[in-house]
mmCIF file of C-alpha atoms and ligand atoms in Angstrom:
data_model
loop_
_atom_site.group_PDB
_atom_site.id
_atom_site.type_symbol
_atom_site.label_atom_id
_atom_site.label_comp_id
_atom_site.label_asym_id
_atom_site.label_seq_id
_atom_site.Cartn_x
_atom_site.Cartn_y
_atom_site.Cartn_z
ATOM 1 C CA UNK A 745 0.000 0.000 0.000
ATOM 2 C CA UNK A 746 1.332 3.492 -0.836
ATOM 3 C CA UNK A 747 2.435 5.632 2.106
ATOM 4 C CA UNK A 748 0.238 8.129 3.950
ATOM 5 C CA UNK A 749 1.328 11.198 2.008
ATOM 6 C CA UNK A 750 0.860 9.493 -1.346
ATOM 7 C CA UNK A 751 -2.623 8.341 -0.346
ATOM 8 C CA UNK A 752 -3.528 11.725 1.160
ATOM 9 C CA UNK A 753 -2.514 13.601 -1.980
ATOM 10 C CA UNK A 754 -4.448 11.302 -4.294
ATOM 11 C CA UNK A 755 -7.465 11.141 -1.991
ATOM 12 C CA UNK A 756 -7.582 14.916 -1.783
ATOM 13 C CA UNK A 757 -7.495 15.276 -5.574
ATOM 14 C CA UNK A 758 -10.623 13.239 -6.344
ATOM 15 C CA UNK A 759 -12.961 15.538 -8.226
ATOM 16 C CA UNK A 760 -16.575 14.982 -7.124
ATOM 17 C CA UNK A 761 -18.947 13.957 -9.884
ATOM 18 C CA UNK A 762 -22.033 16.103 -9.384
ATOM 19 C CA UNK A 763 -25.031 14.778 -11.336
ATOM 20 C CA UNK A 764 -26.929 17.964 -10.501
ATOM 21 C CA UNK A 765 -25.079 20.952 -11.920
ATOM 22 C CA UNK A 766 -24.376 23.663 -9.351
ATOM 23 C CA UNK A 767 -26.208 26.944 -9.926
ATOM 24 C CA UNK A 768 -22.916 28.846 -9.888
ATOM 25 C CA UNK A 769 -19.700 28.232 -11.810
ATOM 26 C CA UNK A 770 -17.182 26.587 -9.450
ATOM 27 C CA UNK A 771 -13.929 28.358 -8.584
ATOM 28 C CA UNK A 772 -11.344 26.195 -10.353
ATOM 29 C CA UNK A 773 -8.528 27.034 -7.964
ATOM 30 C CA UNK A 774 -5.913 25.011 -9.804
ATOM 31 C CA UNK A 775 -2.718 26.157 -11.489
ATOM 32 C CA UNK A 776 -2.490 23.094 -13.727
ATOM 33 C CA UNK A 777 -4.648 20.365 -15.292
ATOM 34 C CA UNK A 778 -3.880 16.676 -15.856
ATOM 35 C CA UNK A 779 -3.390 15.678 -19.490
ATOM 36 C CA UNK A 780 -3.439 12.253 -21.136
ATOM 37 C CA UNK A 781 -0.439 12.616 -23.436
ATOM 38 C CA UNK A 782 2.365 14.927 -24.523
ATOM 39 C CA UNK A 783 0.491 15.518 -27.750
ATOM 40 C CA UNK A 784 -2.634 16.589 -25.857
ATOM 41 C CA UNK A 785 -0.602 19.062 -23.776
ATOM 42 C CA UNK A 786 1.075 20.505 -26.864
ATOM 43 C CA UNK A 787 -2.313 20.960 -28.542
ATOM 44 C CA UNK A 788 -3.787 22.602 -25.428
ATOM 45 C CA UNK A 789 -0.854 25.016 -25.126
ATOM 46 C CA UNK A 790 -1.407 26.051 -28.733
ATOM 47 C CA UNK A 791 -5.219 26.247 -28.350
ATOM 48 C CA UNK A 792 -5.663 23.608 -31.056
ATOM 49 C CA UNK A 793 -7.846 21.501 -28.730
ATOM 50 C CA UNK A 794 -10.596 22.668 -26.352
ATOM 51 C CA UNK A 795 -9.655 22.453 -22.686
ATOM 52 C CA UNK A 796 -7.149 23.809 -20.222
ATOM 53 C CA UNK A 797 -3.495 23.134 -19.482
ATOM 54 C CA UNK A 798 -2.198 25.866 -17.170
ATOM 55 C CA UNK A 799 -4.084 28.782 -15.606
ATOM 56 C CA UNK A 800 -1.857 31.474 -17.089
ATOM 57 C CA UNK A 801 -3.167 30.248 -20.471
ATOM 58 C CA UNK A 802 -6.780 29.499 -19.564
ATOM 59 C CA UNK A 803 -8.917 28.206 -16.712
ATOM 60 C CA UNK A 804 -12.539 26.955 -16.640
ATOM 61 C CA UNK A 805 -13.766 29.748 -14.310
ATOM 62 C CA UNK A 806 -12.088 32.337 -16.526
ATOM 63 C CA UNK A 807 -13.602 30.675 -19.611
ATOM 64 C CA UNK A 808 -17.111 30.918 -18.132
ATOM 65 C CA UNK A 809 -16.657 34.644 -17.521
ATOM 66 C CA UNK A 810 -15.093 35.138 -20.963
ATOM 67 C CA UNK A 811 -18.039 33.539 -22.724
ATOM 68 C CA UNK A 812 -20.535 35.576 -20.659
ATOM 69 C CA UNK A 813 -18.731 38.853 -21.426
ATOM 70 C CA UNK A 814 -18.408 38.037 -25.140
ATOM 71 C CA UNK A 815 -22.137 37.352 -25.282
ATOM 72 C CA UNK A 816 -23.133 40.520 -23.408
ATOM 73 C CA UNK A 817 -20.805 42.759 -25.478
ATOM 74 C CA UNK A 818 -21.686 41.146 -28.807
ATOM 75 C CA UNK A 819 -18.129 39.883 -29.432
ATOM 76 C CA UNK A 820 -16.861 36.531 -30.710
ATOM 77 C CA UNK A 821 -14.421 36.046 -27.849
ATOM 78 C CA UNK A 822 -13.028 37.569 -24.673
ATOM 79 C CA UNK A 823 -10.066 37.198 -22.361
ATOM 80 C CA UNK A 824 -10.138 38.101 -18.689
ATOM 81 C CA UNK A 825 -7.074 39.641 -17.103
ATOM 82 C CA UNK A 826 -5.507 40.504 -13.748
ATOM 83 C CA UNK A 827 -6.835 44.083 -13.853
ATOM 84 C CA UNK A 828 -8.282 46.672 -16.164
ATOM 85 C CA UNK A 829 -4.739 47.911 -16.791
ATOM 86 C CA UNK A 830 -3.617 44.381 -17.779
ATOM 87 C CA UNK A 831 -6.483 44.391 -20.306
ATOM 88 C CA UNK A 832 -5.476 47.821 -21.621
ATOM 89 C CA UNK A 833 -1.849 46.691 -21.857
ATOM 90 C CA UNK A 834 -2.849 43.517 -23.724
ATOM 91 C CA UNK A 835 -5.064 45.429 -26.153
ATOM 92 C CA UNK A 836 -2.378 48.031 -26.910
ATOM 93 C CA UNK A 837 0.602 45.663 -26.996
ATOM 94 C CA UNK A 838 -1.244 43.248 -29.297
ATOM 95 C CA UNK A 839 -1.978 45.971 -31.869
ATOM 96 C CA UNK A 840 1.041 48.308 -31.808
ATOM 97 C CA UNK A 841 4.694 48.243 -32.872
ATOM 98 C CA UNK A 842 7.522 50.759 -32.458
ATOM 99 C CA UNK A 843 6.844 53.849 -34.574
ATOM 100 C CA UNK A 844 3.061 53.548 -34.317
ATOM 101 C CA UNK A 845 0.919 56.365 -32.987
ATOM 102 C CA UNK A 846 -2.267 56.233 -30.900
ATOM 103 C CA UNK A 847 -4.926 58.945 -30.933
ATOM 104 C CA UNK A 848 -6.328 59.252 -27.431
ATOM 105 C CA UNK A 849 -8.748 61.666 -25.785
ATOM 106 C CA UNK A 850 -7.604 64.568 -23.623
ATOM 107 C CA UNK A 851 -9.927 63.429 -20.835
ATOM 108 C CA UNK A 852 -8.720 59.895 -20.239
ATOM 109 C CA UNK A 853 -8.391 57.378 -17.409
ATOM 110 C CA UNK A 854 -5.124 58.257 -15.618
ATOM 111 C CA UNK A 855 -3.676 54.738 -15.905
ATOM 112 C CA UNK A 856 -4.221 54.709 -19.675
ATOM 113 C CA UNK A 857 -2.517 58.092 -19.940
ATOM 114 C CA UNK A 858 0.363 56.707 -17.870
ATOM 115 C CA UNK A 859 0.918 53.557 -19.964
ATOM 116 C CA UNK A 860 0.735 55.524 -23.225
ATOM 117 C CA UNK A 861 3.167 58.230 -22.157
ATOM 118 C CA UNK A 862 5.390 55.991 -20.000
ATOM 119 C CA UNK A 863 5.819 52.286 -20.733
ATOM 120 C CA UNK A 864 4.697 52.318 -24.374
ATOM 121 C CA UNK A 865 6.582 55.528 -25.134
ATOM 122 C CA UNK A 866 9.772 53.737 -24.046
ATOM 123 C CA UNK A 867 9.017 51.073 -26.676
ATOM 124 C CA UNK A 868 8.642 53.630 -29.446
ATOM 125 C CA UNK A 869 4.866 54.119 -29.471
ATOM 126 C CA UNK A 870 3.698 57.722 -29.472
ATOM 127 C CA UNK A 871 0.391 59.124 -28.301
ATOM 128 C CA UNK A 872 -1.376 62.192 -29.612
ATOM 129 C CA UNK A 873 -4.161 63.673 -27.505
ATOM 130 C CA UNK A 874 -7.214 65.204 -29.175
ATOM 131 C CA UNK A 875 -10.772 66.090 -28.191
ATOM 132 C CA UNK A 876 -12.703 63.084 -29.519
ATOM 133 C CA UNK A 877 -15.910 65.102 -29.388
ATOM 134 C CA UNK A 878 -14.463 67.327 -32.146
ATOM 135 C CA UNK A 879 -14.525 65.018 -35.185
ATOM 136 C CA UNK A 880 -12.687 67.489 -37.428
ATOM 137 C CA UNK A 881 -9.723 67.604 -35.076
ATOM 138 C CA UNK A 882 -9.753 63.787 -34.962
ATOM 139 C CA UNK A 883 -9.655 63.622 -38.782
ATOM 140 C CA UNK A 884 -6.834 66.134 -39.024
ATOM 141 C CA UNK A 885 -4.804 64.428 -36.270
ATOM 142 C CA UNK A 886 -4.658 61.115 -38.159
ATOM 143 C CA UNK A 887 -1.288 60.688 -39.861
ATOM 144 C CA UNK A 888 0.731 57.963 -41.604
ATOM 145 C CA UNK A 889 1.780 56.416 -38.322
ATOM 146 C CA UNK A 890 -1.630 56.458 -36.625
ATOM 147 C CA UNK A 891 -2.723 52.884 -35.936
ATOM 148 C CA UNK A 892 -5.656 53.266 -33.599
ATOM 149 C CA UNK A 893 -8.099 55.585 -31.921
ATOM 150 C CA UNK A 894 -8.632 54.991 -28.202
ATOM 151 C CA UNK A 895 -11.954 56.122 -26.738
ATOM 152 C CA UNK A 896 -13.956 55.824 -23.521
ATOM 153 C CA UNK A 897 -17.734 55.442 -23.898
ATOM 154 C CA UNK A 898 -18.166 57.938 -21.064
ATOM 155 C CA UNK A 899 -14.926 59.797 -20.402
ATOM 156 C CA UNK A 900 -13.191 59.788 -17.048
ATOM 157 C CA UNK A 901 -13.740 62.087 -15.226
ATOM 158 C CA UNK A 902 -15.465 64.740 -17.329
ATOM 159 C CA UNK A 903 -18.275 62.419 -18.572
ATOM 160 C CA UNK A 904 -17.828 63.400 -22.231
ATOM 161 C CA UNK A 905 -19.636 61.011 -24.574
ATOM 162 C CA UNK A 906 -17.819 60.658 -27.920
ATOM 163 C CA UNK A 907 -19.798 59.611 -30.993
ATOM 164 C CA UNK A 908 -18.458 56.047 -31.334
ATOM 165 C CA UNK A 909 -20.326 55.310 -34.563
ATOM 166 C CA UNK A 910 -18.784 58.407 -36.194
ATOM 167 C CA UNK A 911 -15.320 57.576 -34.815
ATOM 168 C CA UNK A 912 -15.632 54.044 -36.195
ATOM 169 C CA UNK A 913 -16.484 55.439 -39.642
ATOM 170 C CA UNK A 914 -13.444 57.727 -39.491
ATOM 171 C CA UNK A 915 -11.218 54.838 -38.329
ATOM 172 C CA UNK A 916 -12.538 52.606 -41.123
ATOM 173 C CA UNK A 917 -11.901 55.269 -43.777
ATOM 174 C CA UNK A 918 -8.240 55.457 -42.655
ATOM 175 C CA UNK A 919 -7.857 51.705 -42.219
ATOM 176 C CA UNK A 920 -7.059 52.085 -38.517
ATOM 177 C CA UNK A 921 -8.746 50.542 -35.465
ATOM 178 C CA UNK A 922 -11.088 51.865 -32.809
ATOM 179 C CA UNK A 923 -10.634 50.516 -29.278
ATOM 180 C CA UNK A 924 -13.144 51.477 -26.592
ATOM 181 C CA UNK A 925 -12.811 51.382 -22.812
ATOM 182 C CA UNK A 926 -16.425 50.599 -21.873
ATOM 183 C CA UNK A 927 -15.862 50.522 -18.091
ATOM 184 C CA UNK A 928 -18.118 53.497 -17.242
ATOM 185 C CA UNK A 929 -21.029 52.417 -19.455
ATOM 186 C CA UNK A 930 -20.816 48.625 -18.953
ATOM 187 C CA UNK A 931 -22.330 46.239 -21.537
ATOM 188 C CA UNK A 932 -25.739 47.029 -20.056
ATOM 189 C CA UNK A 933 -25.692 50.651 -21.233
ATOM 190 C CA UNK A 934 -23.601 50.365 -24.409
ATOM 191 C CA UNK A 935 -22.097 47.811 -26.791
ATOM 192 C CA UNK A 936 -19.274 49.590 -28.658
ATOM 193 C CA UNK A 937 -18.581 46.541 -30.877
ATOM 194 C CA UNK A 938 -22.053 46.872 -32.389
ATOM 195 C CA UNK A 939 -21.273 50.573 -33.059
ATOM 196 C CA UNK A 940 -18.206 49.542 -35.071
ATOM 197 C CA UNK A 941 -15.411 49.320 -32.475
ATOM 198 C CA UNK A 942 -12.744 46.664 -33.121
ATOM 199 C CA UNK A 943 -11.995 45.879 -29.492
ATOM 200 C CA UNK A 944 -13.576 46.674 -26.120
ATOM 201 C CA UNK A 945 -11.728 46.700 -22.798
ATOM 202 C CA UNK A 946 -13.139 46.730 -19.283
ATOM 203 C CA UNK A 947 -12.032 47.163 -15.744
ATOM 204 C CA UNK A 948 -14.217 44.482 -14.133
ATOM 205 C CA UNK A 949 -13.123 45.997 -10.820
ATOM 206 C CA UNK A 950 -15.804 48.645 -11.258
ATOM 207 C CA UNK A 951 -19.478 48.094 -12.159
ATOM 208 C CA UNK A 952 -19.243 44.487 -13.327
ATOM 209 C CA UNK A 953 -17.765 43.337 -10.016
ATOM 210 C CA UNK A 954 -19.952 45.979 -8.443
ATOM 211 C CA UNK A 955 -18.868 45.629 -4.813
ATOM 212 C CA UNK A 956 -15.253 46.870 -4.731
ATOM 213 C CA UNK A 957 -14.047 43.423 -3.702
ATOM 214 C CA UNK A 958 -12.134 42.302 -6.795
ATOM 215 C CA UNK A 959 -9.578 43.582 -9.297
ATOM 216 C CA UNK A 960 -9.837 42.211 -12.853
ATOM 217 C CA UNK A 961 -10.194 43.252 -16.477
ATOM 218 C CA UNK A 962 -11.280 41.982 -19.885
ATOM 219 C CA UNK A 963 -10.643 42.399 -23.611
ATOM 220 C CA UNK A 964 -13.526 41.538 -25.956
ATOM 221 C CA UNK A 965 -13.736 41.418 -29.753
ATOM 222 C CA UNK A 966 -13.205 39.131 -32.743
ATOM 223 C CA UNK A 967 -11.645 35.711 -32.145
ATOM 224 C CA UNK A 968 -8.509 36.804 -33.996
ATOM 225 C CA UNK A 969 -7.977 40.043 -32.059
ATOM 226 C CA UNK A 970 -8.677 38.352 -28.728
ATOM 227 C CA UNK A 971 -6.218 35.551 -29.578
ATOM 228 C CA UNK A 972 -3.550 38.237 -30.138
ATOM 229 C CA UNK A 973 -4.407 39.858 -26.799
ATOM 230 C CA UNK A 974 -4.294 36.424 -25.108
ATOM 231 C CA UNK A 975 -0.776 35.917 -26.459
ATOM 232 C CA UNK A 976 0.291 39.147 -24.698
ATOM 233 C CA UNK A 977 -1.416 38.087 -21.453
ATOM 234 C CA UNK A 978 0.303 34.685 -21.558
ATOM 235 C CA UNK A 979 3.711 36.230 -22.243
ATOM 236 C CA UNK A 980 3.370 39.101 -19.767
ATOM 237 C CA UNK A 981 1.585 37.042 -17.090
ATOM 238 C CA UNK A 982 -1.454 39.300 -16.872
ATOM 239 C CA UNK A 983 -3.965 36.486 -16.309
ATOM 240 C CA UNK A 984 -6.999 36.804 -14.043
ATOM 241 C CA UNK A 985 -7.501 34.783 -10.858
ATOM 242 C CA UNK A 986 -10.294 32.182 -10.441
ATOM 243 C CA UNK A 987 -11.805 33.806 -7.328
ATOM 244 C CA UNK A 988 -11.963 37.181 -9.086
ATOM 245 C CA UNK A 989 -13.601 35.543 -12.114
ATOM 246 C CA UNK A 990 -16.186 33.911 -9.845
ATOM 247 C CA UNK A 991 -16.977 37.249 -8.160
ATOM 248 C CA UNK A 992 -17.272 38.978 -11.538
ATOM 249 C CA UNK A 993 -19.684 36.277 -12.746
ATOM 250 C CA UNK A 994 -21.781 36.878 -9.636
ATOM 251 C CA UNK A 995 -21.689 40.619 -10.323
ATOM 252 C CA UNK A 996 -22.929 40.133 -13.897
ATOM 253 C CA UNK A 997 -26.167 38.588 -12.628
ATOM 254 C CA UNK A 998 -27.243 41.854 -10.980
ATOM 255 C CA UNK A 999 -25.526 44.292 -13.360
ATOM 256 C CA UNK A 1000 -28.730 45.478 -15.053
ATOM 257 C CA UNK A 1001 -30.678 46.284 -11.895
ATOM 258 C CA UNK A 1002 -27.647 47.952 -10.323
ATOM 259 C CA UNK A 1003 -27.049 50.118 -13.402
ATOM 260 C CA UNK A 1004 -30.724 51.125 -13.490
ATOM 261 C CA UNK A 1005 -30.489 52.156 -9.837
ATOM 262 C CA UNK A 1006 -27.116 53.947 -10.218
ATOM 263 C CA UNK A 1007 -28.514 55.888 -13.212
ATOM 264 C CA UNK A 1008 -31.851 56.814 -11.618
ATOM 265 C CA UNK A 1009 -30.130 58.049 -8.450
ATOM 266 C CA UNK A 1010 -27.384 59.871 -10.391
ATOM 267 C CA UNK A 1011 -30.013 61.732 -12.410
ATOM 268 C CA UNK A 1012 -31.932 62.681 -9.250
ATOM 269 C CA UNK A 1013 -28.715 63.948 -7.616
ATOM 270 C CA UNK A 1014 -27.610 65.812 -10.751
ATOM 271 C CA UNK A 1015 -30.996 67.547 -11.080
ATOM 272 C CA UNK A 1016 -31.031 68.469 -7.384
ATOM 273 C CA UNK A 1017 -27.490 69.921 -7.405
ATOM 274 C CA UNK A 1018 -27.491 71.661 -10.805
ATOM 275 C CA UNK A 1019 -27.698 75.424 -10.347
ATOM 276 C CA UNK A 1020 -27.154 75.421 -6.559
ATOM 277 C CA UNK A 1021 -24.982 78.180 -5.102
ATOM 278 C CA UNK A 1022 -21.369 77.055 -4.802
ATOM 279 C CA UNK A 1023 -21.724 74.678 -7.764
ATOM 280 C CA UNK A 1024 -20.451 75.988 -11.098
ATOM 281 C CA UNK A 1025 -21.525 73.026 -13.126
ATOM 282 C CA UNK A 1026 -22.804 69.459 -12.883
ATOM 283 C CA UNK A 1027 -21.585 67.251 -15.717
ATOM 284 C CA UNK A 1028 -23.805 64.209 -16.205
ATOM 285 C CA UNK A 1029 -24.757 62.603 -19.569
ATOM 286 C CA UNK A 1030 -28.382 62.267 -18.404
ATOM 287 C CA UNK A 1031 -28.826 66.047 -17.998
ATOM 288 C CA UNK A 1032 -30.294 68.075 -20.866
ATOM 289 C CA UNK A 1033 -27.467 70.587 -20.270
ATOM 290 C CA UNK A 1034 -24.770 67.965 -21.041
ATOM 291 C CA UNK A 1035 -22.814 68.941 -24.200
ATOM 292 C CA UNK A 1036 -23.252 65.470 -25.756
ATOM 293 C CA UNK A 1037 -26.771 64.772 -24.505
ATOM 294 C CA UNK A 1038 -27.862 63.818 -28.046
ATOM 295 C CA UNK A 1039 -25.030 61.324 -28.475
ATOM 296 C CA UNK A 1040 -25.812 59.853 -25.047
ATOM 297 C CA UNK A 1041 -29.455 59.465 -26.040
ATOM 298 C CA UNK A 1042 -28.425 57.484 -29.149
ATOM 299 C CA UNK A 1043 -25.554 55.508 -27.679
ATOM 300 C CA UNK A 1044 -26.640 54.600 -24.146
ATOM 301 C CA UNK A 1045 -29.579 52.304 -23.384
ATOM 302 C CA UNK A 1046 -32.829 54.270 -22.978
ATOM 303 C CA UNK A 1047 -30.753 57.476 -22.943
ATOM 304 C CA UNK A 1048 -29.648 56.702 -19.383
ATOM 305 C CA UNK A 1049 -26.636 58.679 -18.174
ATOM 306 C CA UNK A 1050 -24.821 55.996 -16.137
ATOM 307 C CA UNK A 1051 -23.688 56.339 -12.543
ATOM 308 C CA UNK A 1052 -20.802 58.816 -12.772
ATOM 309 C CA UNK A 1053 -21.048 62.542 -12.398
ATOM 310 C CA UNK A 1054 -18.597 65.396 -12.105
ATOM 311 C CA UNK A 1055 -19.360 68.402 -9.914
ATOM 312 C CA UNK A 1056 -17.361 71.542 -10.597
ATOM 313 C CA UNK A 1057 -17.237 73.587 -7.398
ATOM 314 C CA UNK A 1058 -16.670 77.308 -7.019
ATOM 315 C CA UNK A 1059 -13.458 77.969 -5.117
ATOM 316 C CA UNK A 1060 -11.033 75.682 -6.930
ATOM 317 C CA UNK A 1061 -8.773 73.123 -5.314
ATOM 318 C CA UNK A 1062 -9.589 74.212 -1.738
ATOM 319 C CA UNK A 1063 -13.323 73.749 -2.410
ATOM 320 C CA UNK A 1064 -12.680 70.281 -3.848
ATOM 321 C CA UNK A 1065 -10.721 69.242 -0.778
ATOM 322 C CA UNK A 1066 -13.307 70.780 1.606
ATOM 323 C CA UNK A 1067 -16.085 68.855 -0.189
ATOM 324 C CA UNK A 1068 -14.308 65.552 0.502
ATOM 325 C CA UNK A 1069 -13.718 66.372 4.171
ATOM 326 C CA UNK A 1070 -17.417 67.195 4.738
ATOM 327 C CA UNK A 1071 -18.890 63.941 3.398
ATOM 328 C CA UNK A 1072 -20.848 61.866 5.929
ATOM 329 C CA UNK A 1073 -22.447 59.158 3.750
ATOM 330 C CA UNK A 1074 -20.404 59.176 0.550
ATOM 331 C CA UNK A 1075 -16.889 57.826 0.954
ATOM 332 C CA UNK A 1076 -13.671 59.562 -0.086
ATOM 333 C CA UNK A 1077 -11.996 56.787 -2.050
ATOM 334 C CA UNK A 1078 -10.651 56.193 -5.509
ATOM 335 C CA UNK A 1079 -12.384 53.659 -7.818
ATOM 336 C CA UNK A 1080 -16.045 53.548 -8.818
ATOM 337 C CA UNK A 1081 -19.000 51.273 -9.446
ATOM 338 C CA UNK A 1082 -19.474 50.306 -5.801
ATOM 339 C CA UNK A 1083 -22.617 49.902 -3.714
ATOM 340 C CA UNK A 1084 -21.147 52.838 -1.759
ATOM 341 C CA UNK A 1085 -21.038 56.316 -3.276
ATOM 342 C CA UNK A 1086 -17.352 57.117 -3.848
ATOM 343 C CA UNK A 1087 -15.948 60.615 -4.338
ATOM 344 C CA UNK A 1088 -12.527 61.747 -5.462
ATOM 345 C CA UNK A 1089 -10.721 64.890 -6.507
ATOM 346 C CA UNK A 1090 -9.020 64.049 -9.834
ATOM 347 C CA UNK A 1091 -6.678 67.063 -9.913
ATOM 348 C CA UNK A 1092 -4.938 65.829 -6.758
ATOM 349 C CA UNK A 1093 -5.368 62.037 -7.237
ATOM 350 C CA UNK A 1094 -6.152 60.057 -10.406
ATOM 351 C CA UNK A 1095 -4.974 62.810 -12.770
ATOM 352 C CA UNK A 1096 -2.056 64.136 -10.726
ATOM 353 C CA UNK A 1097 0.328 63.077 -13.562
ATOM 354 C CA UNK A 1098 -1.140 65.821 -15.766
ATOM 355 C CA UNK A 1099 0.406 69.286 -15.885
ATOM 356 C CA UNK A 1100 -1.803 72.351 -15.209
ATOM 357 C CA UNK A 1101 -1.987 72.944 -18.982
ATOM 358 C CA UNK A 1102 -3.012 69.345 -19.665
ATOM 359 C CA UNK A 1103 -5.583 69.482 -16.856
ATOM 360 C CA UNK A 1104 -7.071 72.609 -18.403
ATOM 361 C CA UNK A 1105 -7.139 71.090 -21.905
ATOM 362 C CA UNK A 1106 -8.910 68.020 -20.506
ATOM 363 C CA UNK A 1107 -11.597 70.205 -18.924
ATOM 364 C CA UNK A 1108 -10.337 69.177 -15.503
ATOM 365 C CA UNK A 1109 -10.834 72.304 -13.461
ATOM 366 C CA UNK A 1110 -9.185 72.309 -10.005
ATOM 367 C CA UNK A 1111 -12.592 72.386 -8.254
ATOM 368 C CA UNK A 1112 -13.922 69.328 -10.075
ATOM 369 C CA UNK A 1113 -14.926 66.366 -7.905
ATOM 370 C CA UNK A 1114 -15.841 62.995 -9.361
ATOM 371 C CA UNK A 1115 -18.777 61.121 -7.858
ATOM 372 C CA UNK A 1116 -19.562 57.454 -8.417
ATOM 373 C CA UNK A 1117 -23.169 57.227 -7.316
ATOM 374 C CA UNK A 1118 -23.789 54.113 -5.231
ATOM 375 C CA UNK A 1119 -26.927 52.199 -4.349
ATOM 376 C CA UNK A 1120 -27.902 54.229 -1.275
ATOM 377 C CA UNK A 1121 -31.220 56.100 -1.087
ATOM 378 C CA UNK A 1122 -31.245 59.115 -3.400
ATOM 379 C CA UNK A 1123 -32.591 61.562 -0.771
ATOM 380 C CA UNK A 1124 -29.710 60.785 1.606
ATOM 381 C CA UNK A 1125 -27.141 61.368 -1.148
ATOM 382 C CA UNK A 1126 -28.755 64.640 -2.216
ATOM 383 C CA UNK A 1127 -28.517 65.864 1.415
ATOM 384 C CA UNK A 1128 -24.949 64.637 1.884
ATOM 385 C CA UNK A 1129 -23.472 65.870 -1.409
ATOM 386 C CA UNK A 1130 -25.464 69.113 -1.258
ATOM 387 C CA UNK A 1131 -24.197 69.883 2.248
ATOM 388 C CA UNK A 1132 -20.610 69.048 1.261
ATOM 389 C CA UNK A 1133 -20.793 71.382 -1.745
ATOM 390 C CA UNK A 1134 -22.501 74.293 0.002
HETATM 391 C C1 PLP B 1306 -10.336 51.665 -13.158
HETATM 392 C C2 PLP B 1306 -10.288 51.894 -14.605
HETATM 393 C C3 PLP B 1306 -9.305 51.272 -15.391
HETATM 394 C C4 PLP B 1306 -8.215 50.399 -14.794
HETATM 395 O O1 PLP B 1306 -8.750 49.270 -14.178
HETATM 396 P P1 PLP B 1306 -8.015 48.491 -12.960
HETATM 397 O O2 PLP B 1306 -8.937 47.341 -12.738
HETATM 398 O O3 PLP B 1306 -7.897 49.443 -11.819
HETATM 399 O O4 PLP B 1306 -6.676 48.090 -13.471
HETATM 400 C C5 PLP B 1306 -9.323 51.509 -16.747
HETATM 401 N N1 PLP B 1306 -10.246 52.313 -17.317
HETATM 402 C C6 PLP B 1306 -11.201 52.930 -16.594
HETATM 403 C C7 PLP B 1306 -12.182 53.801 -17.277
HETATM 404 C C8 PLP B 1306 -11.250 52.749 -15.219
HETATM 405 O O5 PLP B 1306 -12.184 53.361 -14.497
#
């Protein structure tokens, strides 16, 4: 009889056969998978056979999330990654070579700005920043080296809504790609692939996870483009983790009702705060005063404005900091898409890498605070945010 350790290890590896499928996808917490032959392993490593070999390449819990995200975004395939930034890295690194140029918006997620101007710049990729809401300046910024246009469905943090269908037409006419960060809108509010985008990226950390308890990302698009992104993830080790994939799958089940609630409350807060003394401007795509309200009405489900708003306070940086210190219900924290309302001051946090001139060009005034409306009762948030602003 084999020794105790041998028997313990084999006994503990018996996979239960469950005739009744569980309601939820199991967490396949395993780095590796047993194969029947060297040939089978070689085929799995090259994705020539369905199945899994090693969790940096693929994993059943990841695969379940990938197929759900592909379906909800209208893509052929998806890959889930360690974070939103790993997804952004995989998308960019799979499409660009030294000498290529990216057109990106002035108002842009800080991490995307950082990878474009830092890591990728060191590898010979240049970035040119334009206002994506000004289609003429987009057209005139495209040059011989431009390979792709990067857009956010709803821009961070100014809530601009670029016309993705028009950008996709421009990209197509120049034989370049359109990649869209759909984190703020989620697949519930918008499907950029159906508007002509070539690739969509997400930070699942935000609305899809929905509870600020995971960090993960995803790239979604055609099978060919996703295979190229997967190659980058395998080589750079940017794979997701099974527990995070499980939590993101759980989040997907309630995404629609959470987004409806975030949007209804955000609109109520925006309407209540717009025009109050001490508040210069409320930027929210659901408000009639929003500069791209028409685009939002076309592009976002039922014309909803999402859950993010920007409040521009009188009194500049000091007013922004005072706002954060006065909050009683909303939480001063970075990130977004939580059950809790989260507030931040981009000029001193997420966008601190930008110079004063760049902040100004991006519409990021020093008194601007970013609010991720949570799932609390609207009346309580109106009181809390109103008192903090006033
Ligand atoms: C948070 C965020 C990211 C980065 O995602 P991580 O999961 O933090 O790596 C990218 N884009 C947008 C719009 C984000 O809000």
